[in-house]
Amino acid sequence: MILQNILNEIENVDAEVYERLEHVSRRNMFQTFMKKAMKGAAAGAPVVFASMLNKAYAGQEDIVDVLNFALTLEYLEAEFYNVGLAQPNLLPAGSMARTIYTQIALHENEHVKLLIGALGGLKTAGGAAILKPDFDLTYKGAFANVLSDYNTYLAVSQALEDTGVRAYKGQAPRLIGTSTPAVPSVLEVALQIHSVEARHAARVRYLRGYKGWITNEDTSNIPGVGAVYKGDNMVTQAGINVSSITGISPDTISESFDEPLTKEQVLAIATPFIVKFN
Amino acid sequence: MNGRKKNFTKLFISMEKLPKDLAEISQSLTGKESARLGRRIFMRYLGATAAAGVALSACQNEVMDSATPRGAARAGYRVVDLGDLETNDTAILNYAYALEQLEAAFYSQVIMTPYTGITNSEMIILKDIRDHEIAHRELFKTALGGAAIPGLTPDFTMIDFKSRAAVLGVAKTYENLGVSAYNGAGKFIKNADYLTLAGKIVSVEARHASIIATLIDPMSVAFAGEPEVSNMGGLDKVRSFREVLTAAAPFIYETINFNAR
């Protein structure tokens, strides 16, 4: 049985794994997992398993911090799309935009669920996940018509998605070592979300009539979002000037690599959206 | 065989007309690999007759791949060993280098022989992507230095470069393969700087995948949809080293060896 092998393997790498699993005995964990796996679609099983394991590791402060940071952004994105789709005339039925945003909303709501699961549930239910903050989608009035004006909505959406990509990228190194080779890890799940955000970002950019990739620090005519694109104009990677070695223009080289943002940079960008944490 | 001859006739023409683009079509053309170009093209042009195999074996001592899965068609191409992908960051960098070589060579060919009916905006997009992939390839090559695997020889003989549907279909496959490859490799990377570098690249590959899917069908959710992105969880696919290299193998003349589960 492969699952049994996986459990044995974790045990080898981390002898304390069953202690970390707190009151869940090995047998119970296995049974619970199997029950959930049977109930859910086959594709969902690894996710369920990951969330159980990650719950076991949720005692580690750094991981909890990263996941709650990610959850804050996902709450914001999910709220932005849920509320946007509910507006009567913003994203007309049958339009390309509505198709796109319905799909993006689906993902962001799934990411929220997944992260809450990885944190062992909401704080109010004995887990470590923060509750949904109260949001101001107008960004303190900077985008006052965001829920009624199509172009503004798309612009803010792009800024959110491009921020999300840079935010996950910046946190990835903090998640090194959260896995054993055989088990879906917190890092792996974060990477799987990260690239989905990039797919969203590119699609929204293209819907707005821009390239799917970011040239230098270009804000693509969105006012007041300089911080979202700050530092994305790098041509030197791993100490190598990639423009020099290829003869390709610095503009195009800057598109070839998406740069990370620190947690502090991301929070500075997100703060005007956040009325209060709960 | 006829298809292959035709391709290489084109390649020779392009060599004369477009020396810059030529340098991009194959890793064989960069640096010290250039000496082998003549032989490789010669062999591919010749085709894989038993006589040619014998003759080349006699004069090339680096010819070692006698057990290639594709049989005689790959006679004369080397075995490239990536090493232990689960424990060695350098092996993973070479893995990425191999995939970027394939992508860069593909888009270089697309730009040299554009499909019928290509629009200006599609040309701009595909040129951008070509340049991004070359940037990735050359960065890995330079960063790896002496530890880099040799230049690989792409096999695009099964791709109809005149067909928009064929080209964009392969592009979509390559981009999705790239995204899932980086996502699958991430948890094995030990060095934080390498993980960040992989992260800088994978999101650009994901942007490519999204835009290519959109060119194919702007009304669909394929930019981020099943089967590459799961509805449950909203997660991009992860492919193992083995899955990725197996999918890439038909497009590469060399045989790639590696250690991984």
Coordinates of C-alpha atoms in Angstrom, one line a residue:
Chain A
M1 CA 0.0 0.0 0.0
I2 CA 1.6 3.2 -1.2
L3 CA 0.0 5.4 1.5
Q4 CA 1.5 3.2 4.2
N5 CA 4.9 3.6 2.6
I6 CA 4.5 7.3 2.6
L7 CA 3.6 7.3 6.3
N8 CA 6.6 5.1 7.0
E9 CA 8.8 7.4 5.1
I10 CA 7.6 10.5 7.0
E11 CA 8.3 8.6 10.2
N12 CA 11.8 7.9 9.0
V13 CA 12.5 11.6 8.2
D14 CA 10.7 13.0 11.2
A15 CA 10.5 10.7 14.1
E16 CA 8.2 13.1 15.9
V17 CA 5.6 13.1 13.3
Y18 CA 3.0 11.3 15.3
E19 CA 3.6 13.6 18.2
R20 CA 3.1 16.5 15.9
L21 CA -0.1 14.9 14.8
E22 CA -1.2 15.5 18.4
H23 CA -4.0 13.4 19.4
V24 CA -4.5 11.8 16.0
S25 CA -3.2 8.3 16.2
R26 CA -1.6 6.8 13.2
R27 CA -4.5 4.5 12.6
N28 CA -7.1 7.3 12.9
M29 CA -5.2 9.5 10.6
F30 CA -5.1 6.8 8.0
Q31 CA -8.8 6.1 8.4
T32 CA -9.8 9.7 8.3
F33 CA -7.7 10.2 5.2
M34 CA -9.1 7.2 3.5
K35 CA -12.6 8.3 4.3
K36 CA -12.1 11.7 2.9
A37 CA -10.3 10.3 -0.1
M38 CA -13.2 8.0 -0.9
K39 CA -15.7 10.8 -0.5
G40 CA -13.8 13.4 -2.6
A41 CA -12.7 13.1 -6.2
A42 CA -9.5 11.3 -6.7
A43 CA -7.8 14.5 -7.7
G44 CA -8.7 16.0 -4.4
A45 CA -7.1 13.3 -2.3
P46 CA -3.5 14.6 -2.2
V47 CA -4.8 18.0 -1.2
V48 CA -6.8 16.5 1.7
F49 CA -3.7 14.5 2.7
A50 CA -1.6 17.6 2.5
S51 CA -3.9 19.6 4.6
M52 CA -3.8 16.8 7.3
L53 CA -0.1 16.7 7.3
N54 CA 0.3 20.4 7.2
K55 CA -2.0 20.6 10.2
A56 CA 0.5 18.5 12.0
Y57 CA 3.3 20.9 11.2
A58 CA 1.1 24.0 12.0
G59 CA 3.0 24.4 15.2
Q60 CA 5.9 25.9 13.3
E61 CA 5.5 29.6 13.6
D62 CA 7.1 30.5 10.3
I63 CA 4.8 28.3 8.3
V64 CA 1.8 29.6 10.1
D65 CA 2.9 33.1 9.4
V66 CA 3.4 32.5 5.7
L67 CA 0.1 30.7 5.3
N68 CA -1.9 33.4 7.1
F69 CA -0.1 36.1 5.0
A70 CA -1.1 34.2 1.9
L71 CA -4.6 33.7 3.3
T72 CA -5.0 37.5 3.8
L73 CA -4.3 38.0 0.1
E74 CA -6.6 35.2 -1.0
Y75 CA -9.4 36.5 1.2
L76 CA -8.9 39.9 -0.5
E77 CA -8.9 38.4 -4.0
A78 CA -11.9 36.2 -3.3
E79 CA -13.9 39.1 -1.9
F80 CA -12.9 41.3 -4.9
Y81 CA -14.2 38.7 -7.3
N82 CA -17.3 37.6 -5.4
V83 CA -18.5 41.1 -4.9
G84 CA -17.6 42.1 -8.5
L85 CA -19.5 39.2 -10.0
A86 CA -22.5 40.1 -7.8
Q87 CA -22.7 43.7 -9.3
P88 CA -25.6 44.0 -11.7
N89 CA -23.9 45.7 -14.6
L90 CA -20.2 45.3 -14.1
L91 CA -19.5 42.0 -15.8
P92 CA -22.4 41.2 -18.2
A93 CA -23.7 37.7 -18.5
G94 CA -22.3 35.8 -21.5
S95 CA -19.3 38.2 -21.8
M96 CA -15.7 37.0 -22.1
A97 CA -14.9 39.0 -19.0
R98 CA -17.6 37.2 -17.0
T99 CA -16.3 33.8 -18.1
I100 CA -12.8 34.7 -17.1
Y101 CA -13.7 36.2 -13.7
T102 CA -16.0 33.3 -12.8
Q103 CA -13.0 31.0 -13.3
I104 CA -10.7 33.2 -11.4
A105 CA -13.2 33.6 -8.5
L106 CA -13.5 29.8 -8.4
H107 CA -9.8 29.5 -7.8
E108 CA -9.4 32.2 -5.2
N109 CA -12.3 30.8 -3.2
E110 CA -10.6 27.4 -3.4
H111 CA -7.3 28.9 -2.3
V112 CA -9.0 30.3 0.8
K113 CA -10.5 27.0 1.7
L114 CA -7.2 25.2 1.1
L115 CA -5.2 27.6 3.2
I116 CA -7.7 27.4 6.1
G117 CA -7.5 23.7 5.8
A118 CA -3.7 23.7 5.9
L119 CA -3.8 25.9 9.0
G120 CA -6.1 23.4 10.7
G121 CA -9.2 25.5 10.5
L122 CA -10.2 29.0 11.6
K123 CA -8.9 30.4 14.9
T124 CA -12.5 30.4 16.1
A125 CA -12.7 26.7 15.5
G126 CA -9.4 25.7 17.2
G127 CA -7.2 26.1 14.1
A128 CA -4.5 28.7 13.3
A129 CA -6.2 30.4 10.3
I130 CA -7.1 34.1 10.7
L131 CA -10.7 35.2 10.0
K132 CA -11.6 37.2 6.9
P133 CA -10.7 40.9 7.5
D134 CA -13.1 43.7 6.6
F135 CA -12.1 45.1 3.2
D136 CA -12.5 48.4 1.4
L137 CA -12.4 47.5 -2.2
T138 CA -12.1 51.1 -3.3
Y139 CA -8.6 51.3 -1.8
K140 CA -9.6 54.2 0.5
G141 CA -11.3 55.9 -2.4
A142 CA -8.4 55.7 -4.9
F143 CA -10.5 53.5 -7.1
A144 CA -13.9 54.9 -6.0
N145 CA -15.8 53.4 -9.1
V146 CA -14.1 50.0 -9.0
L147 CA -17.5 48.2 -8.5
S148 CA -19.3 50.1 -11.3
D149 CA -16.6 50.8 -13.9
Y150 CA -15.5 47.9 -16.0
N151 CA -12.0 49.3 -16.9
T152 CA -11.3 50.2 -13.3
Y153 CA -12.3 46.8 -12.1
L154 CA -10.0 45.1 -14.6
A155 CA -7.1 47.4 -13.6
V156 CA -7.4 46.7 -9.9
S157 CA -7.8 43.0 -10.7
Q158 CA -4.6 43.1 -12.6
A159 CA -2.7 44.8 -9.8
L160 CA -4.1 42.3 -7.3
E161 CA -3.0 39.3 -9.4
D162 CA 0.5 40.7 -10.2
T163 CA 0.9 41.4 -6.5
G164 CA -0.2 37.9 -5.6
V165 CA 2.4 36.4 -7.9
R166 CA 5.2 38.5 -6.4
A167 CA 4.0 37.8 -2.9
Y168 CA 4.0 34.0 -3.2
K169 CA 7.4 34.1 -4.9
G170 CA 8.8 36.1 -2.0
Q171 CA 7.6 33.6 0.6
A172 CA 8.8 30.4 -1.2
P173 CA 12.2 30.2 0.4
R174 CA 10.7 30.3 3.9
L175 CA 8.9 27.1 3.1
I176 CA 12.0 25.1 2.1
G177 CA 12.2 21.9 4.1
T178 CA 8.4 21.6 4.7
S179 CA 8.3 18.4 2.8
T180 CA 9.6 14.9 2.5
P181 CA 10.2 13.9 -1.1
A182 CA 7.2 11.7 -1.3
V183 CA 4.6 13.9 0.3
P184 CA 2.9 17.0 -1.1
S185 CA 4.4 19.8 0.8
V186 CA 3.4 23.3 1.9
L187 CA 6.0 24.6 -0.5
E188 CA 4.6 22.6 -3.4
V189 CA 1.1 23.7 -2.8
A190 CA 2.3 27.3 -2.5
L191 CA 4.1 27.0 -5.9
Q192 CA 1.0 25.5 -7.4
I193 CA -1.0 28.5 -6.3
H194 CA 1.8 30.9 -7.4
S195 CA 1.7 29.8 -11.0
V196 CA -2.1 29.9 -11.1
E197 CA -2.0 33.6 -10.0
A198 CA 0.4 34.2 -12.9
R199 CA -2.0 32.6 -15.3
H200 CA -4.8 34.9 -14.0
A201 CA -2.5 38.0 -14.1
A202 CA -1.6 37.3 -17.8
R203 CA -5.2 36.7 -18.8
V204 CA -6.4 39.9 -17.2
R205 CA -3.5 41.9 -18.7
Y206 CA -4.4 40.6 -22.1
L207 CA -8.1 41.3 -21.6
R208 CA -7.0 44.9 -20.9
G209 CA -5.1 45.0 -24.1
Y210 CA -1.6 44.7 -22.6
K211 CA 1.1 42.0 -22.8
G212 CA 0.7 39.1 -20.5
W213 CA 4.2 39.8 -19.0
I214 CA 5.6 42.8 -17.2
T215 CA 8.1 45.1 -18.9
N216 CA 10.4 46.8 -16.4
E217 CA 8.3 48.7 -13.8
D218 CA 5.5 49.5 -16.3
T219 CA 2.1 50.0 -14.5
S220 CA 0.2 49.6 -17.8
N221 CA -1.7 52.9 -17.2
I222 CA -3.0 52.0 -13.7
P223 CA -2.6 55.1 -11.5
G224 CA -1.1 54.8 -8.0
V225 CA 0.2 51.2 -8.3
G226 CA 3.9 51.9 -8.7
A227 CA 4.7 49.7 -5.7
V228 CA 3.2 46.7 -7.3
Y229 CA 5.7 46.8 -10.1
K230 CA 8.7 48.3 -8.3
G231 CA 11.9 46.4 -8.8
D232 CA 10.6 44.3 -11.6
N233 CA 13.1 45.7 -14.1
M234 CA 16.0 43.3 -13.3
V235 CA 18.3 42.3 -16.1
T236 CA 20.9 40.7 -13.8
Q237 CA 20.1 37.2 -12.5
A238 CA 22.4 35.0 -10.4
G239 CA 25.0 37.7 -10.9
I240 CA 24.8 37.4 -14.7
N241 CA 23.7 40.2 -16.9
V242 CA 21.3 38.3 -19.2
S243 CA 21.0 41.1 -21.7
S244 CA 24.7 41.2 -22.2
I245 CA 25.1 37.4 -22.7
T246 CA 22.1 37.2 -25.1
G247 CA 22.1 40.5 -26.9
I248 CA 18.4 40.7 -26.1
S249 CA 17.1 44.1 -25.0
P250 CA 16.9 44.9 -21.3
D251 CA 13.2 45.5 -21.6
T252 CA 12.6 42.0 -22.9
I253 CA 15.0 40.5 -20.4
S254 CA 13.0 42.2 -17.6
E255 CA 9.9 40.4 -18.9
S256 CA 11.6 37.1 -18.8
F257 CA 11.9 37.1 -15.0
D258 CA 9.2 38.0 -12.4
E259 CA 10.7 39.4 -9.3
P260 CA 9.6 38.7 -5.7
L261 CA 8.3 41.2 -3.2
T262 CA 8.9 40.9 0.5
K263 CA 6.1 40.4 3.0
E264 CA 6.5 44.0 4.1
Q265 CA 6.3 45.4 0.6
V266 CA 3.1 43.4 -0.1
L267 CA 1.5 44.4 3.2
A268 CA 2.2 48.1 2.3
I269 CA 0.4 47.5 -1.0
A270 CA -2.5 45.7 0.6
T271 CA -3.0 47.8 3.7
P272 CA -5.4 50.4 2.1
F273 CA -7.7 47.5 1.2
I274 CA -7.8 46.3 4.8
V275 CA -10.2 48.1 7.1
K276 CA -9.5 45.8 10.0
F277 CA -8.4 42.3 10.9
N278 CA -10.9 40.1 12.7
Chain B
M1 CA 12.5 11.4 -44.1
N2 CA 11.3 13.8 -46.8
G3 CA 10.0 16.1 -44.1
R4 CA 13.3 16.2 -42.4
K5 CA 15.2 16.9 -45.6
K6 CA 12.9 19.8 -46.3
N7 CA 13.4 21.2 -42.8
F8 CA 17.1 21.2 -43.1
T9 CA 17.1 22.7 -46.5
K10 CA 15.2 25.6 -45.0
L11 CA 17.7 25.6 -42.1
F12 CA 20.6 26.0 -44.4
I13 CA 18.9 28.8 -46.3
S14 CA 18.2 30.5 -43.0
M15 CA 21.8 30.1 -42.0
E16 CA 22.9 32.2 -44.8
K17 CA 20.2 34.8 -44.5
L18 CA 19.7 35.1 -40.8
P19 CA 22.9 34.5 -38.9
K20 CA 21.4 35.9 -35.7
D21 CA 18.4 33.6 -35.8
L22 CA 20.6 30.7 -36.6
A23 CA 22.4 31.0 -33.4
E24 CA 19.1 30.5 -31.7
I25 CA 17.8 27.4 -33.4
S26 CA 19.9 24.9 -31.6
Q27 CA 22.3 24.7 -28.8
S28 CA 24.6 23.0 -31.2
L29 CA 25.4 26.3 -32.6
T30 CA 26.6 27.9 -29.4
G31 CA 30.2 28.0 -28.1
K32 CA 32.2 24.8 -28.4
E33 CA 29.2 22.9 -29.6
S34 CA 29.5 24.6 -33.0
A35 CA 32.0 22.1 -34.3
R36 CA 29.5 19.3 -34.0
L37 CA 26.8 21.1 -35.9
G38 CA 28.0 20.1 -39.3
R39 CA 28.1 16.4 -38.3
R40 CA 24.7 16.5 -36.7
I41 CA 23.0 18.2 -39.6
F42 CA 24.9 16.0 -42.0
M43 CA 23.6 12.9 -40.1
R44 CA 20.0 14.1 -39.9
Y45 CA 20.1 15.1 -43.5
L46 CA 21.5 11.8 -44.5
G47 CA 18.9 10.0 -42.5
A48 CA 19.4 6.9 -40.5
T49 CA 20.7 4.3 -42.8
A50 CA 22.7 1.5 -41.3
A51 CA 25.6 2.4 -43.4
A52 CA 25.7 5.9 -42.2
G53 CA 25.6 4.7 -38.6
V54 CA 28.6 2.5 -39.2
A55 CA 30.6 5.1 -41.0
L56 CA 30.0 7.8 -38.3
S57 CA 30.7 5.4 -35.5
A58 CA 34.0 4.7 -37.1
C59 CA 35.0 8.3 -37.2
Q60 CA 33.4 9.8 -34.0
N61 CA 34.6 8.4 -30.8
E62 CA 32.0 10.3 -28.7
V63 CA 29.2 8.3 -30.4
M64 CA 28.0 6.1 -27.6
D65 CA 24.2 5.7 -27.8
S66 CA 23.7 2.3 -29.2
A67 CA 20.7 1.5 -27.0
T68 CA 18.5 4.4 -27.9
P69 CA 14.8 3.7 -27.6
R70 CA 14.2 5.2 -31.0
G71 CA 16.6 2.8 -32.6
A72 CA 18.6 3.8 -35.6
A73 CA 17.0 7.2 -35.9
R74 CA 19.1 8.3 -33.0
A75 CA 22.3 6.7 -33.9
G76 CA 25.1 9.1 -33.4
Y77 CA 23.4 11.1 -30.6
R78 CA 24.9 11.0 -27.2
V79 CA 23.5 10.0 -23.9
V80 CA 23.2 13.0 -21.6
D81 CA 23.2 12.3 -17.9
L82 CA 21.4 14.8 -15.6
G83 CA 22.5 12.9 -12.4
D84 CA 20.4 12.6 -9.3
L85 CA 17.5 15.0 -9.6
E86 CA 16.2 14.5 -6.1
T87 CA 19.4 15.3 -4.2
N88 CA 21.4 17.5 -6.4
D89 CA 20.6 21.2 -7.2
T90 CA 23.0 21.2 -10.2
A91 CA 21.0 18.3 -11.7
I92 CA 17.8 20.3 -11.3
L93 CA 19.4 23.3 -13.0
N94 CA 20.5 21.1 -15.9
Y95 CA 17.0 19.7 -16.0
A96 CA 15.6 23.2 -16.4
Y97 CA 18.4 24.0 -18.9
A98 CA 17.3 21.0 -21.0
L99 CA 13.6 22.1 -21.0
E100 CA 14.5 25.7 -21.8
Q101 CA 16.7 24.5 -24.7
L102 CA 13.7 22.7 -26.2
E103 CA 11.4 25.7 -25.8
A104 CA 13.9 28.2 -27.2
A105 CA 14.6 26.0 -30.2
F106 CA 10.9 25.5 -30.8
Y107 CA 10.0 29.2 -30.8
S108 CA 13.1 30.1 -32.9
Q109 CA 11.8 27.7 -35.5
V110 CA 8.3 29.2 -35.2
I111 CA 9.7 32.7 -35.9
M112 CA 11.9 31.5 -38.8
T113 CA 9.0 29.7 -40.5
P114 CA 5.8 31.4 -39.3
Y115 CA 2.6 29.5 -39.7
T116 CA 0.1 30.4 -42.4
G117 CA -2.0 33.4 -41.5
I118 CA 0.0 34.6 -38.5
T119 CA -1.1 38.0 -37.4
N120 CA 1.2 40.9 -36.4
S121 CA 0.1 40.7 -32.8
E122 CA 0.7 36.9 -32.7
M123 CA 4.2 37.5 -34.2
I124 CA 5.0 40.0 -31.5
I125 CA 3.8 37.6 -28.7
L126 CA 5.7 34.6 -30.1
K127 CA 8.9 36.7 -30.6
D128 CA 8.6 37.9 -27.0
I129 CA 8.2 34.3 -25.8
R130 CA 11.1 33.2 -28.0
D131 CA 13.3 35.8 -26.4
H132 CA 12.2 35.0 -22.9
E133 CA 13.0 31.3 -23.5
I134 CA 16.4 32.2 -24.9
A135 CA 17.1 34.4 -21.9
H136 CA 16.2 31.4 -19.6
R137 CA 18.4 29.0 -21.6
E138 CA 21.4 31.2 -21.7
L139 CA 21.2 32.1 -18.1
F140 CA 21.2 28.4 -17.1
K141 CA 24.0 27.7 -19.5
T142 CA 26.2 30.5 -18.2
A143 CA 25.3 29.9 -14.5
L144 CA 26.1 26.2 -14.9
G145 CA 29.4 26.8 -16.7
G146 CA 31.5 23.7 -16.9
A147 CA 28.7 21.7 -15.2
A148 CA 26.2 22.3 -18.0
I149 CA 25.0 19.4 -20.0
P150 CA 25.8 19.6 -23.7
G151 CA 23.6 21.4 -26.2
L152 CA 20.6 19.2 -27.2
T153 CA 19.4 18.6 -30.7
P154 CA 15.7 19.2 -31.0
D155 CA 13.6 16.9 -33.1
F156 CA 10.6 18.8 -34.5
T157 CA 10.0 16.6 -37.5
M158 CA 6.5 15.7 -36.3
I159 CA 5.4 19.3 -36.0
D160 CA 3.7 21.0 -39.0
F161 CA 5.1 24.5 -38.6
K162 CA 2.8 25.8 -41.3
S163 CA -0.3 25.0 -39.2
R164 CA -1.4 27.6 -36.6
A165 CA -3.3 24.9 -34.7
A166 CA -0.3 22.6 -34.7
V167 CA 2.2 25.3 -33.6
L168 CA 0.0 26.8 -30.9
G169 CA -1.0 23.3 -29.7
V170 CA 2.7 22.3 -29.2
A171 CA 3.4 25.7 -27.6
K172 CA 0.6 25.1 -25.1
T173 CA 1.9 21.6 -24.4
Y174 CA 5.5 22.9 -23.8
E175 CA 4.4 25.8 -21.6
N176 CA 2.2 23.6 -19.4
L177 CA 4.9 21.0 -19.2
G178 CA 7.4 23.7 -18.2
V179 CA 5.1 25.1 -15.4
S180 CA 4.4 21.6 -14.0
A181 CA 8.1 20.7 -14.2
Y182 CA 9.2 23.7 -12.2
N183 CA 6.4 23.2 -9.7
G184 CA 7.4 19.6 -9.3
A185 CA 11.1 20.3 -8.9
G186 CA 10.6 23.1 -6.3
K187 CA 10.4 20.8 -3.3
F188 CA 13.8 19.2 -4.2
I189 CA 15.7 22.4 -4.4
K190 CA 17.9 23.1 -1.4
N191 CA 19.4 26.4 -2.2
A192 CA 17.0 29.3 -1.5
D193 CA 18.5 31.4 -4.3
Y194 CA 17.9 28.7 -6.8
L195 CA 14.3 28.2 -5.6
T196 CA 13.7 32.0 -6.0
L197 CA 15.3 31.8 -9.5
A198 CA 13.0 28.9 -10.4
G199 CA 10.1 31.0 -9.1
K200 CA 11.0 34.0 -11.2
I201 CA 10.9 31.8 -14.3
V202 CA 7.9 29.5 -13.6
S203 CA 5.5 32.5 -13.3
V204 CA 6.7 33.7 -16.7
E205 CA 6.1 30.3 -18.2
A206 CA 2.6 30.4 -16.6
R207 CA 2.0 33.7 -18.2
H208 CA 3.0 32.2 -21.5
A209 CA 0.7 29.2 -21.0
S210 CA -2.2 31.5 -20.2
I211 CA -1.7 33.7 -23.3
I212 CA -1.1 30.8 -25.7
A213 CA -4.3 29.1 -24.4
T214 CA -6.0 32.4 -25.0
L215 CA -4.8 32.7 -28.6
I216 CA -6.2 29.2 -29.2
D217 CA -9.6 30.0 -27.7
P218 CA -10.2 33.5 -26.1
M219 CA -13.6 32.5 -24.9
S220 CA -12.5 29.5 -22.9
V221 CA -11.2 29.1 -19.4
A222 CA -8.1 27.1 -20.7
F223 CA -5.9 30.0 -19.6
A224 CA -6.2 28.4 -16.1
G225 CA -8.5 25.5 -16.4
E226 CA -8.8 21.7 -16.2
P227 CA -6.8 19.5 -16.7
E228 CA -3.8 21.8 -16.0
V229 CA -5.4 23.7 -13.2
S230 CA -7.7 21.7 -10.9
N231 CA -11.1 23.1 -10.1
M232 CA -10.7 21.5 -6.7
G233 CA -8.1 23.4 -4.9
G234 CA -7.4 25.8 -7.8
L235 CA -3.9 24.3 -8.2
D236 CA -1.6 24.0 -11.1
K237 CA -0.5 20.6 -12.1
V238 CA 2.8 19.1 -10.7
R239 CA 4.7 16.7 -12.9
S240 CA 7.5 14.4 -11.7
F241 CA 10.9 14.5 -13.3
R242 CA 10.1 11.2 -15.0
E243 CA 6.8 12.4 -16.4
V244 CA 8.3 15.5 -17.8
L245 CA 11.4 13.9 -19.4
T246 CA 9.2 11.1 -20.9
A247 CA 7.0 13.8 -22.4
A248 CA 10.0 15.7 -23.8
A249 CA 11.9 12.7 -25.1
P250 CA 10.2 12.5 -28.5
F251 CA 11.4 16.0 -29.2
I252 CA 15.0 15.5 -28.4
Y253 CA 17.5 13.4 -30.3
E254 CA 19.8 12.8 -27.4
T255 CA 18.8 10.2 -24.8
I256 CA 18.5 11.8 -21.4
N257 CA 19.4 9.7 -18.4
F258 CA 18.6 10.7 -14.8
N259 CA 18.0 9.3 -11.3
A260 CA 14.7 10.0 -9.7
R261 CA 11.7 8.1 -8.5

